[in-house]
Amino acid sequence: MNDIAGSLWLQWEAHWDAMLGLALLLGAYLYGVGPLRERYKLADYAEPRQIATFCAGIVVIFFALASPLHVLSEQFLFSMHMSQHVLLTLIAPPLLVLGTPDWLLRPLFRPNWSFHIARVLTHPVTAFGAFNVVFSIWHIPALYEASLMSEAVHALEHILMVGTAILMWWPLTSNLPELPRLDYPFQMGYI
């Protein structure tokens, strides 16, 4: 038993679909803050601090999905499963939002309809509600068990959790003046 327990702490398991998703997200981001920024003159330069923050968010997601924490969370300990969800919902999303420059997001909202959708989705009530509904639903025993039995369902669970967590963190961490952060007193109430 000691050999099994000891080897678990060394077991890294990179699922190709998760790694592909992270690579595409990071690649799109780096293309946006690099060649795309220069080509369309979106900004004079990209803040190194923001790039590092976004990359830190990617590293946190990688750690949550590929480290021994993932193996422990899937096969052995519910506490590790919840630790994984803390990383995916409370640590990585604010890093991703804080690391995304406003000038990189602004072109996405040039069509009026996309801006209106974003405004509704990032409204504090909508964002907070969406995250809590998604988080709660995935912890219904039948869905929780389904996510452990199917890689596709498990991937969907993580995508929905990270996506709604980004929405939830938006009112606290937004860099975009058009979709601003809450004022500080309201941020305290929101938390």
PDB file of C-alpha atoms in Angstrom, residues 57-177:
ATOM      1  CA  GLY A  57      -3.757  31.003 -14.909  1.00  0.00           C
ATOM      2  CA  ILE A  58      -2.887  28.468 -17.615  1.00  0.00           C
ATOM      3  CA  VAL A  59      -0.282  26.860 -15.332  1.00  0.00           C
ATOM      4  CA  VAL A  60      -2.849  26.569 -12.516  1.00  0.00           C
ATOM      5  CA  ILE A  61      -5.300  24.828 -14.864  1.00  0.00           C
ATOM      6  CA  PHE A  62      -2.513  22.550 -16.127  1.00  0.00           C
ATOM      7  CA  PHE A  63      -1.599  21.641 -12.551  1.00  0.00           C
ATOM      8  CA  ALA A  64      -5.242  20.964 -11.670  1.00  0.00           C
ATOM      9  CA  LEU A  65      -5.769  18.720 -14.707  1.00  0.00           C
ATOM     10  CA  ALA A  66      -2.439  16.926 -15.152  1.00  0.00           C
ATOM     11  CA  SER A  67      -0.735  16.699 -11.762  1.00  0.00           C
ATOM     12  CA  PRO A  68      -1.101  13.930  -9.177  1.00  0.00           C
ATOM     13  CA  LEU A  69      -3.947  16.028  -7.767  1.00  0.00           C
ATOM     14  CA  HIS A  70      -6.045  14.973 -10.770  1.00  0.00           C
ATOM     15  CA  VAL A  71      -5.369  11.262 -10.251  1.00  0.00           C
ATOM     16  CA  LEU A  72      -6.133  11.533  -6.540  1.00  0.00           C
ATOM     17  CA  SER A  73      -9.310  13.508  -7.225  1.00  0.00           C
ATOM     18  CA  GLU A  74     -10.629  11.016  -9.788  1.00  0.00           C
ATOM     19  CA  GLN A  75      -9.766   7.770  -8.079  1.00  0.00           C
ATOM     20  CA  PHE A  76      -9.370   8.241  -4.361  1.00  0.00           C
ATOM     21  CA  LEU A  77     -10.304  11.390  -2.446  1.00  0.00           C
ATOM     22  CA  PHE A  78     -13.300  13.689  -2.698  1.00  0.00           C
ATOM     23  CA  SER A  79     -11.260  16.304  -0.792  1.00  0.00           C
ATOM     24  CA  MET A  80      -8.713  16.302  -3.642  1.00  0.00           C
ATOM     25  CA  HIS A  81     -11.575  16.577  -6.129  1.00  0.00           C
ATOM     26  CA  MET A  82     -12.763  19.697  -4.323  1.00  0.00           C
ATOM     27  CA  SER A  83      -9.193  21.056  -4.146  1.00  0.00           C
ATOM     28  CA  GLN A  84      -9.031  20.626  -7.911  1.00  0.00           C
ATOM     29  CA  HIS A  85     -12.285  22.567  -8.265  1.00  0.00           C
ATOM     30  CA  VAL A  86     -10.910  25.348  -6.049  1.00  0.00           C
ATOM     31  CA  LEU A  87      -7.980  25.724  -8.453  1.00  0.00           C
ATOM     32  CA  LEU A  88     -10.276  25.628 -11.498  1.00  0.00           C
ATOM     33  CA  THR A  89     -12.864  28.076 -10.151  1.00  0.00           C
ATOM     34  CA  LEU A  90     -11.253  30.335  -7.558  1.00  0.00           C
ATOM     35  CA  ILE A  91      -7.591  30.617  -8.587  1.00  0.00           C
ATOM     36  CA  ALA A  92      -7.236  30.262 -12.387  1.00  0.00           C
ATOM     37  CA  PRO A  93     -10.227  32.345 -13.618  1.00  0.00           C
ATOM     38  CA  PRO A  94      -9.294  35.630 -11.913  1.00  0.00           C
ATOM     39  CA  LEU A  95      -5.751  35.203 -13.236  1.00  0.00           C
ATOM     40  CA  LEU A  96      -7.089  34.704 -16.766  1.00  0.00           C
ATOM     41  CA  VAL A  97      -9.370  37.756 -16.539  1.00  0.00           C
ATOM     42  CA  LEU A  98      -6.709  39.998 -14.965  1.00  0.00           C
ATOM     43  CA  GLY A  99      -4.196  38.826 -17.570  1.00  0.00           C
ATOM     44  CA  THR A 100      -6.367  39.714 -20.553  1.00  0.00           C
ATOM     45  CA  PRO A 101      -5.820  43.313 -21.747  1.00  0.00           C
ATOM     46  CA  ASP A 102      -8.885  45.425 -22.486  1.00  0.00           C
ATOM     47  CA  TRP A 103      -7.631  46.160 -26.008  1.00  0.00           C
ATOM     48  CA  LEU A 104      -7.562  42.433 -26.774  1.00  0.00           C
ATOM     49  CA  LEU A 105     -11.209  41.978 -25.764  1.00  0.00           C
ATOM     50  CA  ARG A 106     -12.627  45.175 -27.253  1.00  0.00           C
ATOM     51  CA  PRO A 107     -12.694  43.950 -30.909  1.00  0.00           C
ATOM     52  CA  LEU A 108     -14.806  40.967 -29.819  1.00  0.00           C
ATOM     53  CA  PHE A 109     -17.528  43.379 -28.725  1.00  0.00           C
ATOM     54  CA  ARG A 110     -17.650  45.525 -31.860  1.00  0.00           C
ATOM     55  CA  PRO A 111     -20.802  43.817 -33.041  1.00  0.00           C
ATOM     56  CA  ASN A 112     -23.439  45.405 -30.815  1.00  0.00           C
ATOM     57  CA  TRP A 113     -25.182  42.105 -30.166  1.00  0.00           C
ATOM     58  CA  SER A 114     -22.028  40.506 -28.704  1.00  0.00           C
ATOM     59  CA  PHE A 115     -21.532  43.444 -26.345  1.00  0.00           C
ATOM     60  CA  HIS A 116     -25.132  43.158 -25.118  1.00  0.00           C
ATOM     61  CA  ILE A 117     -24.735  39.414 -24.524  1.00  0.00           C
ATOM     62  CA  ALA A 118     -21.473  40.026 -22.647  1.00  0.00           C
ATOM     63  CA  ARG A 119     -23.115  42.734 -20.532  1.00  0.00           C
ATOM     64  CA  VAL A 120     -25.922  40.359 -19.521  1.00  0.00           C
ATOM     65  CA  LEU A 121     -23.557  37.437 -18.830  1.00  0.00           C
ATOM     66  CA  THR A 122     -21.114  39.516 -16.763  1.00  0.00           C
ATOM     67  CA  HIS A 123     -23.810  41.270 -14.732  1.00  0.00           C
ATOM     68  CA  PRO A 124     -23.119  40.348 -11.097  1.00  0.00           C
ATOM     69  CA  VAL A 125     -26.483  38.668 -10.515  1.00  0.00           C
ATOM     70  CA  THR A 126     -26.313  36.637 -13.740  1.00  0.00           C
ATOM     71  CA  ALA A 127     -22.658  35.681 -13.307  1.00  0.00           C
ATOM     72  CA  PHE A 128     -22.982  34.739  -9.637  1.00  0.00           C
ATOM     73  CA  GLY A 129     -26.161  32.773 -10.299  1.00  0.00           C
ATOM     74  CA  ALA A 130     -24.784  30.940 -13.336  1.00  0.00           C
ATOM     75  CA  PHE A 131     -21.643  29.872 -11.509  1.00  0.00           C
ATOM     76  CA  ASN A 132     -23.481  28.642  -8.424  1.00  0.00           C
ATOM     77  CA  VAL A 133     -26.083  26.751 -10.444  1.00  0.00           C
ATOM     78  CA  VAL A 134     -23.398  25.038 -12.552  1.00  0.00           C
ATOM     79  CA  PHE A 135     -21.239  24.244  -9.524  1.00  0.00           C
ATOM     80  CA  SER A 136     -24.197  22.849  -7.578  1.00  0.00           C
ATOM     81  CA  ILE A 137     -25.601  20.787 -10.440  1.00  0.00           C
ATOM     82  CA  TRP A 138     -22.263  19.052 -11.035  1.00  0.00           C
ATOM     83  CA  HIS A 139     -22.248  17.912  -7.420  1.00  0.00           C
ATOM     84  CA  ILE A 140     -25.561  16.107  -7.657  1.00  0.00           C
ATOM     85  CA  PRO A 141     -24.455  12.503  -7.015  1.00  0.00           C
ATOM     86  CA  ALA A 142     -25.664  11.143 -10.375  1.00  0.00           C
ATOM     87  CA  LEU A 143     -23.836  13.836 -12.380  1.00  0.00           C
ATOM     88  CA  TYR A 144     -20.765  13.610 -10.177  1.00  0.00           C
ATOM     89  CA  GLU A 145     -20.596   9.846 -10.796  1.00  0.00           C
ATOM     90  CA  ALA A 146     -21.196  10.370 -14.530  1.00  0.00           C
ATOM     91  CA  SER A 147     -18.244  12.770 -14.669  1.00  0.00           C
ATOM     92  CA  LEU A 148     -16.022  10.116 -13.100  1.00  0.00           C
ATOM     93  CA  MET A 149     -17.177   7.453 -15.574  1.00  0.00           C
ATOM     94  CA  SER A 150     -16.863   9.470 -18.798  1.00  0.00           C
ATOM     95  CA  GLU A 151     -13.903  11.585 -19.912  1.00  0.00           C
ATOM     96  CA  ALA A 152     -16.191  13.640 -22.168  1.00  0.00           C
ATOM     97  CA  VAL A 153     -18.609  14.396 -19.331  1.00  0.00           C
ATOM     98  CA  HIS A 154     -15.688  15.212 -17.036  1.00  0.00           C
ATOM     99  CA  ALA A 155     -14.246  17.603 -19.634  1.00  0.00           C
ATOM    100  CA  LEU A 156     -17.653  19.263 -20.042  1.00  0.00           C
ATOM    101  CA  GLU A 157     -17.878  19.664 -16.263  1.00  0.00           C
ATOM    102  CA  HIS A 158     -14.516  21.422 -16.120  1.00  0.00           C
ATOM    103  CA  ILE A 159     -15.227  23.634 -19.145  1.00  0.00           C
ATOM    104  CA  LEU A 160     -18.551  24.770 -17.691  1.00  0.00           C
ATOM    105  CA  MET A 161     -17.030  25.366 -14.269  1.00  0.00           C
ATOM    106  CA  VAL A 162     -14.106  27.410 -15.586  1.00  0.00           C
ATOM    107  CA  GLY A 163     -16.352  29.315 -18.021  1.00  0.00           C
ATOM    108  CA  THR A 164     -18.935  30.288 -15.428  1.00  0.00           C
ATOM    109  CA  ALA A 165     -16.169  31.028 -12.902  1.00  0.00           C
ATOM    110  CA  ILE A 166     -14.699  33.526 -15.386  1.00  0.00           C
ATOM    111  CA  LEU A 167     -18.127  35.169 -15.546  1.00  0.00           C
ATOM    112  CA  MET A 168     -18.386  35.112 -11.745  1.00  0.00           C
ATOM    113  CA  TRP A 169     -14.986  36.768 -11.311  1.00  0.00           C
ATOM    114  CA  TRP A 170     -15.623  39.381 -14.004  1.00  0.00           C
ATOM    115  CA  PRO A 171     -17.382  41.917 -11.717  1.00  0.00           C
ATOM    116  CA  LEU A 172     -14.340  41.801  -9.411  1.00  0.00           C
ATOM    117  CA  THR A 173     -11.441  41.655 -11.888  1.00  0.00           C
ATOM    118  CA  SER A 174     -12.524  43.205 -15.208  1.00  0.00           C
ATOM    119  CA  ASN A 175      -9.986  45.281 -17.138  1.00  0.00           C
ATOM    120  CA  LEU A 176     -12.599  46.428 -19.650  1.00  0.00           C
ATOM    121  CA  PRO A 177     -14.179  49.836 -18.869  1.00  0.00           C
TER     122      PRO A 177
END
